CSV table of C-alpha atoms in Angstrom, one decimal:
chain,number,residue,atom,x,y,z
S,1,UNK,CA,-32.0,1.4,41.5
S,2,UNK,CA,-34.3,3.1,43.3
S,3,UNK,CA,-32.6,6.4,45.1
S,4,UNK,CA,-34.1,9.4,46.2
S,5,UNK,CA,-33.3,12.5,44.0
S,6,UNK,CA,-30.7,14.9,45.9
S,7,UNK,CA,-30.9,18.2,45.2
S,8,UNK,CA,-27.8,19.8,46.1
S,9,UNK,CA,-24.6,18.0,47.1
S,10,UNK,CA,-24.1,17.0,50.9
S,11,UNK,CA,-21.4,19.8,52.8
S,12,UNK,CA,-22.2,20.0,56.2
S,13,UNK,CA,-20.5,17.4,58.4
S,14,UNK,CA,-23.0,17.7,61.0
S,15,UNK,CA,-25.8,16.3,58.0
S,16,UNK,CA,-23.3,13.7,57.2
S,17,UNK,CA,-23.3,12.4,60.2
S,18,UNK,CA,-26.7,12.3,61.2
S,19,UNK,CA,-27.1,10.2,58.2
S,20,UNK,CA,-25.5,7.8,60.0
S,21,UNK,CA,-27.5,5.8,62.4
S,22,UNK,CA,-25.1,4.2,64.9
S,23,UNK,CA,-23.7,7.7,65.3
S,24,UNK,CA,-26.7,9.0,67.3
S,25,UNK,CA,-25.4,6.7,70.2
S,26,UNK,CA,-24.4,8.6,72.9
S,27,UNK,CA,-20.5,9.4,73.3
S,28,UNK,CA,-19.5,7.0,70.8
S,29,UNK,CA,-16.7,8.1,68.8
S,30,UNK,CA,-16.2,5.6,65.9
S,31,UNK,CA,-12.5,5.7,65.0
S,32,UNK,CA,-12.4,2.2,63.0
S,33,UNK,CA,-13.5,3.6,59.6
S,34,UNK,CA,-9.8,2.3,58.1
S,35,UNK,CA,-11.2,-1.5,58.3
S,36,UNK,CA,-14.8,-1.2,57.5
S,37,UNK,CA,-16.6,2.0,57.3
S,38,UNK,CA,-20.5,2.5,58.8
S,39,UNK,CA,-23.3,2.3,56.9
S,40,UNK,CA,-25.5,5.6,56.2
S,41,UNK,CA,-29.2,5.4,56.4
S,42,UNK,CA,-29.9,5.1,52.7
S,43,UNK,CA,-27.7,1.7,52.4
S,44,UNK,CA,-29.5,0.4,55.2
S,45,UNK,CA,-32.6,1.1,54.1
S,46,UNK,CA,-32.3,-0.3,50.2
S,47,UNK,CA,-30.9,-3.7,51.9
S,48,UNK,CA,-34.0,-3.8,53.9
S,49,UNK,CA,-36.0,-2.9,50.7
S,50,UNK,CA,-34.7,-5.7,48.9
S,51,UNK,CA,-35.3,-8.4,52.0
S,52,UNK,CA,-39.0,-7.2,52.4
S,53,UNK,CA,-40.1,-7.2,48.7
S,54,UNK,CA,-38.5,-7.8,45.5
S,55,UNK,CA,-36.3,-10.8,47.3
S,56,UNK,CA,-36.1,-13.2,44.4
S,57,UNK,CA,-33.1,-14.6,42.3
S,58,UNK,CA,-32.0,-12.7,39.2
S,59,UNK,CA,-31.5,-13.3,35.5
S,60,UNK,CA,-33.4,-16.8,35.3
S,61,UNK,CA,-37.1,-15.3,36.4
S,62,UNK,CA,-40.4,-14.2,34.7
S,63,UNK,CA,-42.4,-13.4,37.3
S,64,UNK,CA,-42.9,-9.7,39.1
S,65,UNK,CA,-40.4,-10.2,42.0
S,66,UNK,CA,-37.5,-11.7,40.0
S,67,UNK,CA,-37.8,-8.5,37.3
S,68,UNK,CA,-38.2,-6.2,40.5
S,69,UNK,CA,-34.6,-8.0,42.0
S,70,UNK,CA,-33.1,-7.6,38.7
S,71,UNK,CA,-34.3,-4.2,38.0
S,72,UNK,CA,-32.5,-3.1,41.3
S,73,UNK,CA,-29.2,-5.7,41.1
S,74,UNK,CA,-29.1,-3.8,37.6
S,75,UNK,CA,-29.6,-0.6,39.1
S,76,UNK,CA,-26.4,-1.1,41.4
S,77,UNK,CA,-23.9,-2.5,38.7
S,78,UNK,CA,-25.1,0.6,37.3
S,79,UNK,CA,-24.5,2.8,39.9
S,80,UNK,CA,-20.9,1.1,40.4
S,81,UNK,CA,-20.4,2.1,36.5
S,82,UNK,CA,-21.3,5.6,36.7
S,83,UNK,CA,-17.2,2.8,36.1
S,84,UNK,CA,-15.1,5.2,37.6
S,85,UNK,CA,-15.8,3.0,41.0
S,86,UNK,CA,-15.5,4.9,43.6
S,87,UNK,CA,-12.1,5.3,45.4
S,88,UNK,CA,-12.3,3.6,48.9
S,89,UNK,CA,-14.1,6.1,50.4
S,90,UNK,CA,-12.1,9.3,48.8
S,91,UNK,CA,-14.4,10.1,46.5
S,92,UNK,CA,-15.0,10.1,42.9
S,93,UNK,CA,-12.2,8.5,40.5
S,94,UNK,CA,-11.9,7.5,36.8
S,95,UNK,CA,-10.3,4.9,35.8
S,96,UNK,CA,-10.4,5.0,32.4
S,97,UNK,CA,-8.6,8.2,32.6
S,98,UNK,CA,-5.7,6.0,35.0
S,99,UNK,CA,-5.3,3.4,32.3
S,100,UNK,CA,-5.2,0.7,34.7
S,101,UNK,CA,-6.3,-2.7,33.2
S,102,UNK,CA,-8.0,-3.8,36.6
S,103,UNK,CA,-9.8,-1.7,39.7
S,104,UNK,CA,-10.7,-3.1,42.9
S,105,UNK,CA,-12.4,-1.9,46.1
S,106,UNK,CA,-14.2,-3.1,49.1
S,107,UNK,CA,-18.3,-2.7,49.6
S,108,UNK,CA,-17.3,-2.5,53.7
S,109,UNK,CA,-14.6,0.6,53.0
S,110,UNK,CA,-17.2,2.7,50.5
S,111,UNK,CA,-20.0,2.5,53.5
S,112,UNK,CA,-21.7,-0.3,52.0
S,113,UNK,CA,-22.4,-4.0,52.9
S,114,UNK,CA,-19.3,-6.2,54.7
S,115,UNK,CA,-18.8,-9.5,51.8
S,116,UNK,CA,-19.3,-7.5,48.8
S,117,UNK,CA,-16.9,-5.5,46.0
S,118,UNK,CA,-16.0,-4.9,42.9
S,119,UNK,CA,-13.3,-5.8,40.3
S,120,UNK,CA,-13.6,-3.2,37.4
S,121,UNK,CA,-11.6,-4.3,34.2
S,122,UNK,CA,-11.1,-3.3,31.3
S,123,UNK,CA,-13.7,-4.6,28.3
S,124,UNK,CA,-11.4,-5.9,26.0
S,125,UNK,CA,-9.5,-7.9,28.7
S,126,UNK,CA,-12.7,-9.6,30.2
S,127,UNK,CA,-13.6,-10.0,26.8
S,128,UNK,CA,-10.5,-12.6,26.5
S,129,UNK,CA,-10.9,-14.0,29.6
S,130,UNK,CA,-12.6,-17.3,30.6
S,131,UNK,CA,-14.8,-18.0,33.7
S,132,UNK,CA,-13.3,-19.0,36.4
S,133,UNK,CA,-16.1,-21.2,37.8
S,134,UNK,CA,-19.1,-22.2,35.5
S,135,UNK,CA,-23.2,-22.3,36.6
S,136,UNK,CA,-26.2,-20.3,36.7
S,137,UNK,CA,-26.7,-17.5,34.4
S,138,UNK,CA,-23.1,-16.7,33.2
S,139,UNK,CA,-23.9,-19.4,30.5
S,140,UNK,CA,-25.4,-18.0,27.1
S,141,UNK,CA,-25.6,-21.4,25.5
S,142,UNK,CA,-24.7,-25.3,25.8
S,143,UNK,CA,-24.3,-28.4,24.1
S,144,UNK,CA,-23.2,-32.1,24.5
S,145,UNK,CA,-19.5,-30.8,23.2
S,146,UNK,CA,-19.4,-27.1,23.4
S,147,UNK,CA,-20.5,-24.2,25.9
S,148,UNK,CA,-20.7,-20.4,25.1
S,149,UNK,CA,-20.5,-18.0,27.8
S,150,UNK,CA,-22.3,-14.6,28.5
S,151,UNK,CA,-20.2,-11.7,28.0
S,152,UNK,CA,-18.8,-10.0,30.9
S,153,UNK,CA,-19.3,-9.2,33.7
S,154,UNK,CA,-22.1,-11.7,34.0
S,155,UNK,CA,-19.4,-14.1,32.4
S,156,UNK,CA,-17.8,-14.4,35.9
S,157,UNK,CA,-21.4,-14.8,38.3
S,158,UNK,CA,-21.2,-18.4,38.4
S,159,UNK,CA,-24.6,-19.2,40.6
S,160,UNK,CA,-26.8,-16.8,42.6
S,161,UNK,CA,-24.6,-13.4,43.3
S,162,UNK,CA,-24.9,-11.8,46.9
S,163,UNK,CA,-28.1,-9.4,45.4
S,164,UNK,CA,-28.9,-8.0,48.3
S,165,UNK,CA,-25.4,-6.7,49.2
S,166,UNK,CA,-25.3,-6.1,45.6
S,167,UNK,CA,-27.7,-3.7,46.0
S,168,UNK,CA,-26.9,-1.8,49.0
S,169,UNK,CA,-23.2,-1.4,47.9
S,170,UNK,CA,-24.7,0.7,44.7
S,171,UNK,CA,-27.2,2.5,47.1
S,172,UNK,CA,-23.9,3.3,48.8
S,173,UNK,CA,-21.9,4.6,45.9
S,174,UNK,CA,-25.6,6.8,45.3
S,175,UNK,CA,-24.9,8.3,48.6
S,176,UNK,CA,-21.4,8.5,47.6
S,177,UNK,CA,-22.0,10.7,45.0
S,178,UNK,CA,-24.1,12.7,46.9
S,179,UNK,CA,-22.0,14.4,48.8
S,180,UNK,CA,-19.7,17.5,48.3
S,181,UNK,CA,-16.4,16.0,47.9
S,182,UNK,CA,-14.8,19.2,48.1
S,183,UNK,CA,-16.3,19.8,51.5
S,184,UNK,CA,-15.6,16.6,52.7
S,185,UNK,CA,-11.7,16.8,51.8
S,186,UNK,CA,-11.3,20.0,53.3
């Protein structure tokens, strides 16, 4: 995923908000952030990076675009991962360390795209479970009498996945971890 390199962690609430660009309206006052949280530049602006150039289809293409798609659709399941998926928006959170079998948040409440989230499990539990819907990629293998599935998570992507949002949902959880979450709680 392609995210500029921060330096120091994010403090000052004045910077955090001016990375917000529906904030620089005039007198608004956005009090809504319970339902569906705004997006900061940086999400914005890796959802318009995937529409104008590496908008292809991932997993099934050779050519340059469809390895550039992947390489960022990758780079945001990555980003997600980096697992502990991020508590909806209060900051960083490990779920490993919560022993919980299953995690799930909303992209809209961790400043990312609306129609987009995640469902963390646990490996050996996805391991044991079958698709719920079958196409596209999440297929390793098929005969006449028998099919064998990719192992998770693509297991469960039955057809094209929502890339773009994909993306800007991990370019969120990069802005995520770029701020001071010590500052930003107190």
């Amino acid at each position: 995923m392609t995210q500029p390199a921060q330096s120091a962690l994010i403090s000052d609430p004045a910077e955090i908000r001016r990375q917000f660009p529906l904030l620089a309206r005039e007198g608004l006052h956005y009090l809504d952030s319970a339902t569906t949280a705004q997006m900061p530049a940086p999400v914005i602006a890796a959802l318009q990076r995937f529409g104008r150039t590496p908008r292809a289809n991932v997993y099934g293409g050779v050519y340059q675009l469809a390895r550039e798609a992947l390489a960022e659709y990758e780079g945001a399941r990555a980003a997600v991962a980096s697992d502990g998926a991020q508590r909806a928006p209060h900051g960083p959170l490990d779920v490993q360390k919560l022993g919980v079998d299953f995690y799930a948040f909303s992209g809209h409440k961790t400043y990312g795209p609306t129609g987009i989230g995640v469902l963390w499990g646990r490996g050996d539990l996805l391991a044991d479970m079958p698709p719920f819907m079958v196409g596209g990629q999440m297929i390793r293998r098929v005969t006449l009498d028998d099919a064998e599935f990719a192992d998770p998570p693509r297991r469960f992507e039955a057809g094209t996945p929502p890339i773009g949002p994909a993306i800007g949902l991990g370019a969120a959880i990069c802005w995520m971890e770029g701020l001071d979450w010590s500052a930003v709680t107190a």
